CSV table of C-alpha atoms in Angstrom, one decimal:
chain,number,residue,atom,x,y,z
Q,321,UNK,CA,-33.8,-56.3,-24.2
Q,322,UNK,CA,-32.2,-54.8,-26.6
Q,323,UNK,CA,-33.5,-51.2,-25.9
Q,324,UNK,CA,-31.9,-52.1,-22.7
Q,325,UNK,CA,-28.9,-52.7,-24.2
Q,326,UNK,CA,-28.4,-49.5,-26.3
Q,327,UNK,CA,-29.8,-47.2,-22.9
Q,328,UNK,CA,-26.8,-49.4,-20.9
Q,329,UNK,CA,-24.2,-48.4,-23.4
Q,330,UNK,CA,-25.8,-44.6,-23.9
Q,331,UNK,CA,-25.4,-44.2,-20.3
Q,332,UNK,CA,-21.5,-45.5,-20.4
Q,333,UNK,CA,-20.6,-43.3,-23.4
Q,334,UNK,CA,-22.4,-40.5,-21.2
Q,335,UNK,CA,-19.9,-40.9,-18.7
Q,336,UNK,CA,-16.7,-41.8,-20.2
Q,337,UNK,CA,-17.5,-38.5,-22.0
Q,338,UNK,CA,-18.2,-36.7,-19.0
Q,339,UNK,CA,-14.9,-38.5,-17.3
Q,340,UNK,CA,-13.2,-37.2,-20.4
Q,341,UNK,CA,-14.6,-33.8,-19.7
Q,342,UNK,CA,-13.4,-33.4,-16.3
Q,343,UNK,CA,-9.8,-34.8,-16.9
Q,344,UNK,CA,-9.2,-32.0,-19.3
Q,345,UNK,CA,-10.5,-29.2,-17.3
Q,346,UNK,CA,-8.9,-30.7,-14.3
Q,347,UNK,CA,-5.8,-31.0,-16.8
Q,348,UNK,CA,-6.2,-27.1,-18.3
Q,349,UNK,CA,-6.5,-25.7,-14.8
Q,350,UNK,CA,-3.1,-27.9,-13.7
Q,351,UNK,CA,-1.3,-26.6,-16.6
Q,352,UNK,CA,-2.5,-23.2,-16.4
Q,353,UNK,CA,0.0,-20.2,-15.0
Q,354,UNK,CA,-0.1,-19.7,-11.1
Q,355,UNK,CA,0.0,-16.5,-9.9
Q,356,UNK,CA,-0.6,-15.6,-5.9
Q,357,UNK,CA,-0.6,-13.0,-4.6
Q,358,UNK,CA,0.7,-11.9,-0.5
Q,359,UNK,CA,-0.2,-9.4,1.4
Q,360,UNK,CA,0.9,-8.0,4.3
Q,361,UNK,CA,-2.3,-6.8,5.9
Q,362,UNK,CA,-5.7,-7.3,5.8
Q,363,UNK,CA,-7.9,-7.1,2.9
Q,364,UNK,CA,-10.1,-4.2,4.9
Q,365,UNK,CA,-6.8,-2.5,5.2
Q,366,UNK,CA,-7.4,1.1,3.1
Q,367,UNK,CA,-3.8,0.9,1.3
Q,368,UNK,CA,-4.2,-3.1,0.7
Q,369,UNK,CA,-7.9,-2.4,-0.8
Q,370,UNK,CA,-6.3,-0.2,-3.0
Q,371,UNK,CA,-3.4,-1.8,-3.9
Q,372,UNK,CA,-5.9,-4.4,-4.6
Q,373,UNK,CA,-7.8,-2.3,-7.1
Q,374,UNK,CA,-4.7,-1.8,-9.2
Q,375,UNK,CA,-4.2,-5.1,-9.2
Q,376,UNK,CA,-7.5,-6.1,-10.6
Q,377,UNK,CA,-7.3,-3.6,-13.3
Q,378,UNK,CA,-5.2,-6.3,-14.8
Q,379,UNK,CA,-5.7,-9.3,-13.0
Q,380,UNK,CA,-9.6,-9.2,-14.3
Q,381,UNK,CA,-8.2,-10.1,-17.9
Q,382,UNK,CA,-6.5,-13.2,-16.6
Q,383,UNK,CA,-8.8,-15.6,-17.8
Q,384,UNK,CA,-5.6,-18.1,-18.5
Q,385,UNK,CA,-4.2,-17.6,-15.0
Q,386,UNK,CA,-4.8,-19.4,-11.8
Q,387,UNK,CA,-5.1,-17.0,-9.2
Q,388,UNK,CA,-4.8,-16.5,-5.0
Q,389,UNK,CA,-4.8,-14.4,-2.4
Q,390,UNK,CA,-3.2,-14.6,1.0
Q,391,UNK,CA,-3.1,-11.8,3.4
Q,392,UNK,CA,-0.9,-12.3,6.7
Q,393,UNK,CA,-2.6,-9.9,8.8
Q,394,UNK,CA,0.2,-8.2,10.3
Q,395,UNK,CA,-0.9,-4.5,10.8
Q,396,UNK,CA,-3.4,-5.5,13.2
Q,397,UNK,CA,-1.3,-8.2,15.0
Q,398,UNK,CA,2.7,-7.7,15.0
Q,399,UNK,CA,3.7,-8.7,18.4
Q,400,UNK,CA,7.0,-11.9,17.3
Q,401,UNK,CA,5.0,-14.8,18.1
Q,402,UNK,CA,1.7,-13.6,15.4
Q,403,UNK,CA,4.8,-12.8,12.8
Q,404,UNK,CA,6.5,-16.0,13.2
Q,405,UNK,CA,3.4,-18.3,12.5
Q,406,UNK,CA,2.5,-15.8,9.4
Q,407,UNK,CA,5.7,-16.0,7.9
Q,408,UNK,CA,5.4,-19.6,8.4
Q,409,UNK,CA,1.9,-20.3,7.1
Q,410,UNK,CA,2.3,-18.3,4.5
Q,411,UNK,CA,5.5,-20.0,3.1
Q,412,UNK,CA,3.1,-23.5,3.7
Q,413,UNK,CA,0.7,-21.7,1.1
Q,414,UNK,CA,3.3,-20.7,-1.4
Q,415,UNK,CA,4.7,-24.1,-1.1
Q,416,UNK,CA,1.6,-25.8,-1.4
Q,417,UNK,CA,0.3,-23.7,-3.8
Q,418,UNK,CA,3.4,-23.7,-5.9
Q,419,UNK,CA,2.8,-20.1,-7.8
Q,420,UNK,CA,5.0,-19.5,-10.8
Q,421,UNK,CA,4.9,-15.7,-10.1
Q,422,UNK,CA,4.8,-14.5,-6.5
Q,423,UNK,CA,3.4,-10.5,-6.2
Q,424,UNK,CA,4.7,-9.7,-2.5
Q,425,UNK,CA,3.0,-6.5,-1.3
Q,426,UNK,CA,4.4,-4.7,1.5
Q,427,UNK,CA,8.0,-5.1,3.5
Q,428,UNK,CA,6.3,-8.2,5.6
Q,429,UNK,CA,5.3,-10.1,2.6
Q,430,UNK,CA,9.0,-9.9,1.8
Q,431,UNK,CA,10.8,-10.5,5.1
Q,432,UNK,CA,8.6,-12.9,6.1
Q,433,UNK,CA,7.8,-15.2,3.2
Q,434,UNK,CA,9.5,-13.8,-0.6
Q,435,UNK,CA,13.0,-13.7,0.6
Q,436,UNK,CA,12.7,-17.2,1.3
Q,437,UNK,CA,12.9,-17.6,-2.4
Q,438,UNK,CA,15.4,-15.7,-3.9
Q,439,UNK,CA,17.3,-17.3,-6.8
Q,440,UNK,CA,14.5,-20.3,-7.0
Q,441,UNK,CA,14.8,-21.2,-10.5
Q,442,UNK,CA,10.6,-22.2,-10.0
Q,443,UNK,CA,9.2,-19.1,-9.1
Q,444,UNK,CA,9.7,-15.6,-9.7
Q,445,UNK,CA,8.8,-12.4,-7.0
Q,446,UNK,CA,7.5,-9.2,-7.9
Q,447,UNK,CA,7.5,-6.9,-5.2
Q,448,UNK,CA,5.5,-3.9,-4.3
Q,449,UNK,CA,5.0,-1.2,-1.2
Q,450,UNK,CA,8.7,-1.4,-0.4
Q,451,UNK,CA,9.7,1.8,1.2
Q,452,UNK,CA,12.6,0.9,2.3
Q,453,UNK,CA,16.0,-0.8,1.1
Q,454,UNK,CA,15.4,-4.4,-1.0
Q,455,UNK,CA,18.5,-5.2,0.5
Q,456,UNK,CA,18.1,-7.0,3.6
Q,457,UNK,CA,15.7,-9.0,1.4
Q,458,UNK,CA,18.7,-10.6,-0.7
Q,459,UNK,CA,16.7,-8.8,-4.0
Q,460,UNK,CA,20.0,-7.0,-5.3
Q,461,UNK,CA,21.2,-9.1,-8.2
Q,462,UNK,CA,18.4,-12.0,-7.4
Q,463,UNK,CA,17.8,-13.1,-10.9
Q,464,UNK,CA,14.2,-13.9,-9.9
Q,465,UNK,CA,13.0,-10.8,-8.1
Q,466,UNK,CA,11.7,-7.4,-9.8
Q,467,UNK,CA,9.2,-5.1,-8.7
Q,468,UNK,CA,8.5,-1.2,-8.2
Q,469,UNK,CA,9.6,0.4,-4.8
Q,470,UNK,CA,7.1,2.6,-2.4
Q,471,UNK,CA,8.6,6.4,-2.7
Q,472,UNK,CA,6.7,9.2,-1.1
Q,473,UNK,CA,6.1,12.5,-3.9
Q,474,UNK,CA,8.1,14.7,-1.3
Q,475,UNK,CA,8.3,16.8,-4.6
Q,476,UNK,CA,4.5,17.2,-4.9
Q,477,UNK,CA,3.9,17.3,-1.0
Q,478,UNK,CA,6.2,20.5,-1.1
Q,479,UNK,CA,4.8,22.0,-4.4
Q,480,UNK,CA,1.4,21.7,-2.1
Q,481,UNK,CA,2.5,23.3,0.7
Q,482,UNK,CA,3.7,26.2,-1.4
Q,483,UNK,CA,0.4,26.9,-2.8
Q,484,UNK,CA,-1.8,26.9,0.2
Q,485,UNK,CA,-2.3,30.2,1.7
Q,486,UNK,CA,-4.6,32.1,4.0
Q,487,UNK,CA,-7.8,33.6,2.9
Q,488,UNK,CA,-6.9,37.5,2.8
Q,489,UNK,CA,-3.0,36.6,2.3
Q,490,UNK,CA,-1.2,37.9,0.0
Q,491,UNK,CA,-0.3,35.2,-3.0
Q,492,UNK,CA,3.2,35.9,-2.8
Q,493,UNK,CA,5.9,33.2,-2.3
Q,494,UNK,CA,8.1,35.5,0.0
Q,495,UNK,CA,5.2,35.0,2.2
Q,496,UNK,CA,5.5,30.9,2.2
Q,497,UNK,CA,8.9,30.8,2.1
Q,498,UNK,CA,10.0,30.0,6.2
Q,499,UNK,CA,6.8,27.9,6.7
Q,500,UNK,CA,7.8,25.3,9.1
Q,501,UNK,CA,6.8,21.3,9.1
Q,502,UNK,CA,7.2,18.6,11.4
Q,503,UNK,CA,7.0,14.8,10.9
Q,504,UNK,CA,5.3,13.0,13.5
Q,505,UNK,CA,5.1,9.1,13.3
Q,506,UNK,CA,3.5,6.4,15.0
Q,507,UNK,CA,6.0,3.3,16.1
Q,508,UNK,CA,5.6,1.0,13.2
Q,509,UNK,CA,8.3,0.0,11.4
Q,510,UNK,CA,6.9,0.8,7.9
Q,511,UNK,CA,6.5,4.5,8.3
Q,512,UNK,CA,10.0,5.2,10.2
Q,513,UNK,CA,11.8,3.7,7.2
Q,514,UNK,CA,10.4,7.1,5.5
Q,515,UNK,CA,12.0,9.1,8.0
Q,516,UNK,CA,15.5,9.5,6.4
Q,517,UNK,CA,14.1,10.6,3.1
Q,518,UNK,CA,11.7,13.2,4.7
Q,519,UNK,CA,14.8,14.5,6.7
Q,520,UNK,CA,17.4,14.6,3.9
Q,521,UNK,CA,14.9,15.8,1.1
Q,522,UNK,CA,15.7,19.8,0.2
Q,523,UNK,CA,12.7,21.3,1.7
Q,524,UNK,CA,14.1,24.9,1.3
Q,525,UNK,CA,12.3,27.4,1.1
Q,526,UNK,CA,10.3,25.3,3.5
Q,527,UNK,CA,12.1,24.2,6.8
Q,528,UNK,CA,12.0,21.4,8.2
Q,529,UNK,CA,11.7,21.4,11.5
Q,530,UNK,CA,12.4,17.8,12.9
Q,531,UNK,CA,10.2,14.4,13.8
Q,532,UNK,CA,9.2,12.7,16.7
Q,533,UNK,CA,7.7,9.1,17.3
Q,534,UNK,CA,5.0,9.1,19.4
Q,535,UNK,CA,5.4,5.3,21.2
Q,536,UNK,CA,1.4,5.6,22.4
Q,537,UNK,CA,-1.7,7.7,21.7
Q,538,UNK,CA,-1.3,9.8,25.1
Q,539,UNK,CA,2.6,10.8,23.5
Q,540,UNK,CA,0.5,11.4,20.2
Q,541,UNK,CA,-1.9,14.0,22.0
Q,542,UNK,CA,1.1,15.6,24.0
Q,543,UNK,CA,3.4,16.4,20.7
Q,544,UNK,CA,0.1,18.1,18.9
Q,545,UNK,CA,-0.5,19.9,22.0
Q,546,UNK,CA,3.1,20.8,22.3
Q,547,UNK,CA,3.6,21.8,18.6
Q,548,UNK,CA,1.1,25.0,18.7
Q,549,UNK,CA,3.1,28.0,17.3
Q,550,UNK,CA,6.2,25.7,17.3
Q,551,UNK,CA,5.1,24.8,13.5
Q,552,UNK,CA,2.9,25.8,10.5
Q,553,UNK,CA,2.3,22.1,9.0
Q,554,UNK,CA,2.1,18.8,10.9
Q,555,UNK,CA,3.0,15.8,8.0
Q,556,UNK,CA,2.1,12.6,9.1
Q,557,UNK,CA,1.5,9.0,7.4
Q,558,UNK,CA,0.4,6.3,9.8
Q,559,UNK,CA,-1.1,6.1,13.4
Q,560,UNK,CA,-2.2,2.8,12.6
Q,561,UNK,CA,-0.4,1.1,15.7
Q,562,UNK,CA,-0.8,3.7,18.3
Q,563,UNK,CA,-1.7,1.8,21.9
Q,564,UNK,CA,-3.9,3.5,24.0
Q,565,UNK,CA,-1.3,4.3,26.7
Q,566,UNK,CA,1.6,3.2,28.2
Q,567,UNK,CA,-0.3,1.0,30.5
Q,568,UNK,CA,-3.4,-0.1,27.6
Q,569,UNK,CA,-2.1,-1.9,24.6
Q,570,UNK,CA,-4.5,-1.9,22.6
Q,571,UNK,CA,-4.5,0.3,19.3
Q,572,UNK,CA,-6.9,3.2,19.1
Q,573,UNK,CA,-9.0,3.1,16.0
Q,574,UNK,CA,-7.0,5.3,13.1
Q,575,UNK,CA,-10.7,7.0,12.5
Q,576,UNK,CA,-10.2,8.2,16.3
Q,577,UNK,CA,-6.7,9.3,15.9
Q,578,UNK,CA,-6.9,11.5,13.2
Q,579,UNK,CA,-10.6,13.0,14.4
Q,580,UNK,CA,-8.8,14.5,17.5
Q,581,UNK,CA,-5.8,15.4,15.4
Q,582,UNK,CA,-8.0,17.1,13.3
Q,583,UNK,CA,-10.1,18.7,15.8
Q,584,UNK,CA,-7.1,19.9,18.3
Q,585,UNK,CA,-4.4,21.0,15.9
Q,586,UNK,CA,-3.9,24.3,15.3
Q,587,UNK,CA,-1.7,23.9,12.6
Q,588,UNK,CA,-2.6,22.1,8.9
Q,589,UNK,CA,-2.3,18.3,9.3
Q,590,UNK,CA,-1.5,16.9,5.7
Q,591,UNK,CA,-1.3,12.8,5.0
Q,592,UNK,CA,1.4,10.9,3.3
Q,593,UNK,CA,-1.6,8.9,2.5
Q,594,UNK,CA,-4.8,8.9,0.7
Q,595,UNK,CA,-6.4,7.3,3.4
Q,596,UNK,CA,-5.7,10.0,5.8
Q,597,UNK,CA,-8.3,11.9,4.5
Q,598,UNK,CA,-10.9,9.5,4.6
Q,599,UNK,CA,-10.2,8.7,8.5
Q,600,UNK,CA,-10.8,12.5,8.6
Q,601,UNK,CA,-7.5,14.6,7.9
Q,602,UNK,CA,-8.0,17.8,5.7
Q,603,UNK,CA,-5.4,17.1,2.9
Q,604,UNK,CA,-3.2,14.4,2.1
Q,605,UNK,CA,-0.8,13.8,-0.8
Q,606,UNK,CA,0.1,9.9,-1.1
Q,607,UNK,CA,1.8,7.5,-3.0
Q,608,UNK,CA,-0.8,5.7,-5.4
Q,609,UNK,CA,-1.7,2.4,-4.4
Q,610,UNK,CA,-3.3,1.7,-7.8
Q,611,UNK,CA,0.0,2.2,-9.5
Q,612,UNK,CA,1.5,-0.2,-7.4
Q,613,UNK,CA,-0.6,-3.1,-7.5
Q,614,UNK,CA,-1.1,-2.4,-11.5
Q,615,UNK,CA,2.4,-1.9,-12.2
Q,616,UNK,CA,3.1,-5.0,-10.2
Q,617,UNK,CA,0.3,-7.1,-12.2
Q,618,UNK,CA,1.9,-6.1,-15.4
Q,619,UNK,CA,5.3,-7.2,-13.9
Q,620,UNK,CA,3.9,-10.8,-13.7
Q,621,UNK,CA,1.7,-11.0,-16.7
Q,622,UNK,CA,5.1,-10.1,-18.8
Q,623,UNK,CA,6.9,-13.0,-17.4
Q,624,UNK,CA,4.8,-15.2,-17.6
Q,625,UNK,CA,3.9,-14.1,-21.3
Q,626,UNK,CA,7.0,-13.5,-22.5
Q,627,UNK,CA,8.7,-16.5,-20.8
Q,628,UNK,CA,11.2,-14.5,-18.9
Q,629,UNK,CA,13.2,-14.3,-16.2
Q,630,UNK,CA,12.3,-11.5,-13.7
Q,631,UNK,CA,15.5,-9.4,-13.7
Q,632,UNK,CA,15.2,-8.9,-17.0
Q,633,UNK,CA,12.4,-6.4,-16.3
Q,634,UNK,CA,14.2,-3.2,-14.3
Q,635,UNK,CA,12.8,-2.5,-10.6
Q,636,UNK,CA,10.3,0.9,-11.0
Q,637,UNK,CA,10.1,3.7,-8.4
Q,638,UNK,CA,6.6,5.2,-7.9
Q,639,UNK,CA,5.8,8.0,-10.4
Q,640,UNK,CA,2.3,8.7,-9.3
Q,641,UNK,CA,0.5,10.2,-6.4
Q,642,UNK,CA,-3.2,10.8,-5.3
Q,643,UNK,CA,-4.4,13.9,-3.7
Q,644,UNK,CA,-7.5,13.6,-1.6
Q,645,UNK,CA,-9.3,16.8,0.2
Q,646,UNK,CA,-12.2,17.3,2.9
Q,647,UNK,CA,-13.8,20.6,1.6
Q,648,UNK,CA,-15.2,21.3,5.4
Q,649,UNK,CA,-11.7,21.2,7.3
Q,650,UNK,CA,-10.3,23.6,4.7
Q,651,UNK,CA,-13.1,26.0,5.1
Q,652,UNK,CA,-12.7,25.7,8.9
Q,653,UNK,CA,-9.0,26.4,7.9
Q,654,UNK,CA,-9.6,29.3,6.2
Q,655,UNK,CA,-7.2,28.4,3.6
Q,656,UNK,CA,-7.2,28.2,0.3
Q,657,UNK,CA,-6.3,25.2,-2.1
Q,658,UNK,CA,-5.9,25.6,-5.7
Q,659,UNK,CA,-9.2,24.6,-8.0
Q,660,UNK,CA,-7.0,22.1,-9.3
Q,661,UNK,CA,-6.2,20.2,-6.3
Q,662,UNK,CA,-10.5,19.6,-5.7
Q,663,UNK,CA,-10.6,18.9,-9.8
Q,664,UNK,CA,-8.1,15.9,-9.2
Q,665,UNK,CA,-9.3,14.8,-6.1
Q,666,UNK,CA,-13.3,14.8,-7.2
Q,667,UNK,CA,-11.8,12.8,-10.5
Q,668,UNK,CA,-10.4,9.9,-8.1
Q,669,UNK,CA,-13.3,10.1,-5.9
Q,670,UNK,CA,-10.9,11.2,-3.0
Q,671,UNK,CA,-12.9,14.4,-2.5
Q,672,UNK,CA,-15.4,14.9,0.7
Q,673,UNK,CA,-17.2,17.5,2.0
């Protein structure tokens, strides 16, 4: 009996120390710092995978930090009625969730979901992949918003098209020096907000010749066509939403796209991104998505650290871009790129063959 007696009261000190247990994990999770973070697109998304990979960089020391991810979807799906219900759901999550720091990533993150924030005393937005204005988001001033803008290296994009020449050219810059390029875009919003900078930049001695939006892949195919001996360099960024045709909605596959670019232009095609070259394009020199989504990361781990508010911390511009090459289209090209272009792509692992 009393054997019984002491197993009985074993067994309820077991559990009121287990209890005990759980009610201060539950409690050190609670109290712990809440950081989400909202995408625009989808997680298989090339840019958002390697925004992602910035992010981590930090992120994976934040043992101390609660963390989630929500990702609206909205480069496959953008038609009003898909954007109204992500906006909405994801506001649902950040309201559920309650994050103290909010990482937005991309222009939808903010239009749809951060800008409903602005100025909450509770939460504080860092922002990332804006290539436009912050503006319209109600950010200027907003003691609870910092973050680092989305700014294409038009500086390094025109250094690179300087230094390629043609095998049996002479390496002179007189040479280079009227080398036309065009901008051609696809119709999402995202890449026409680049438009203005590409046209005011100072190209010279480069000219730029002008941009077009192709509305549908069948417009896409007709400017290329029409280009031949118009240009010397086709720059493009995205061809991410191109429908099919006028009549066919649905969006050809960016691996498509930029095979038949490829394939059919006579002219160089080089990428605003680093992902143009992996769906096929010969060169591409992009803003760095690792800077982003680290610069953004360290954004929030200094506010929550330092226990301050986010406008204390200025807004950054990119710095950094990635250059990525495909060895076999600039063979095919007969051009020549210099030996430290393929040194800096094979060190990012943004050089194919």
């Amino acid at each position: 009996m009393e054997h019984q007696k002491i197993f009985t009261l074993s067994r309820i000190l077991s559990l009121i120390l287990l209890a005990l247990l759980m009610v201060t994990a539950i409690t050190f999770n609670i109290n712990k710092p809440r950081i989400m973070i909202l995408h625009s697109y989808h997680p298989d998304y090339a840019w958002t995978r390697d925004v992602n990979v910035g992010l981590n960089r930090i992120a994976k020391t934040w043992n101390n930090y609660s963390l989630i991810w929500h990702h609206m979807d909205t480069k496959k799906h953008n038609d009003p009625e898909w954007l109204t219900k992500a906006g909405l759901v994801a506001r649902r999550a950040i309201d559920k969730w309650e994050p103290h720091v909010l990482i937005a990533v991309d222009d939808y993150a903010q239009k749809l979901a951060a800008k409903f924030y602005v100025d909450d005393p509770s939460i504080s937005i860092v922002f990332a992949g804006v290539n436009g204005s912050i503006e319209p988001y109600g950010y200027v001033g907003a003691k609870n918003v910092t973050g680092i803008l989305e700014r294409r290296q038009l500086g390094a994009l025109k250094e690179t098209l300087l230094s390629l020449k043609k095998v049996g050219e002479v390496d002179t810059l007189e040479s280079r020096k009227n080398l036309r390029l065009f901008y051609l875009m696809d119709p999402s919003v995202s890449v026409q907000r680049n438009q203005k900078a590409i046209e005011e930049y100072a190209w010279k001695p480069l000219q730029y010749a002008g941009s077009k939006v192709a509305e549908n892949y069948e417009q896409w195919q007709q400017i290329i066509q029409e280009l031949e001996g118009q240009v010397d360099y086709v720059v493009l960024a995205n061809y991410r939403k191109l429908p099919r045709s006028s009549t066919d909605k649905t969006f050809v596959p960016s691996k498509e796209v930029m095979s038949w670019t490829e394939q059919n232009a006579i002219m160089p095609v080089i990428g605003l991104n680093v992902f143009n070259v992996e769906d096929g394009a010969m060169l591409s020199v992009g803003v760095s998505p690792y800077e982003q989504g680290e610069v953004a990361a360290k954004m929030a781990e200094k506010i929550i650290n330092k226990k301050i508010q986010a406008n204390q911390i200025p807004v950054e511009s990119s710095q950094q871009f990635i250059i990525a090459m495909r060895e076999s289209d600039v063979n095919k090209r007969q051009l020549i790129v210099p030996s430290i272009y393929e040194a800096f792509s094979r060190a990012t692992a943004t050089y194919y063959d």
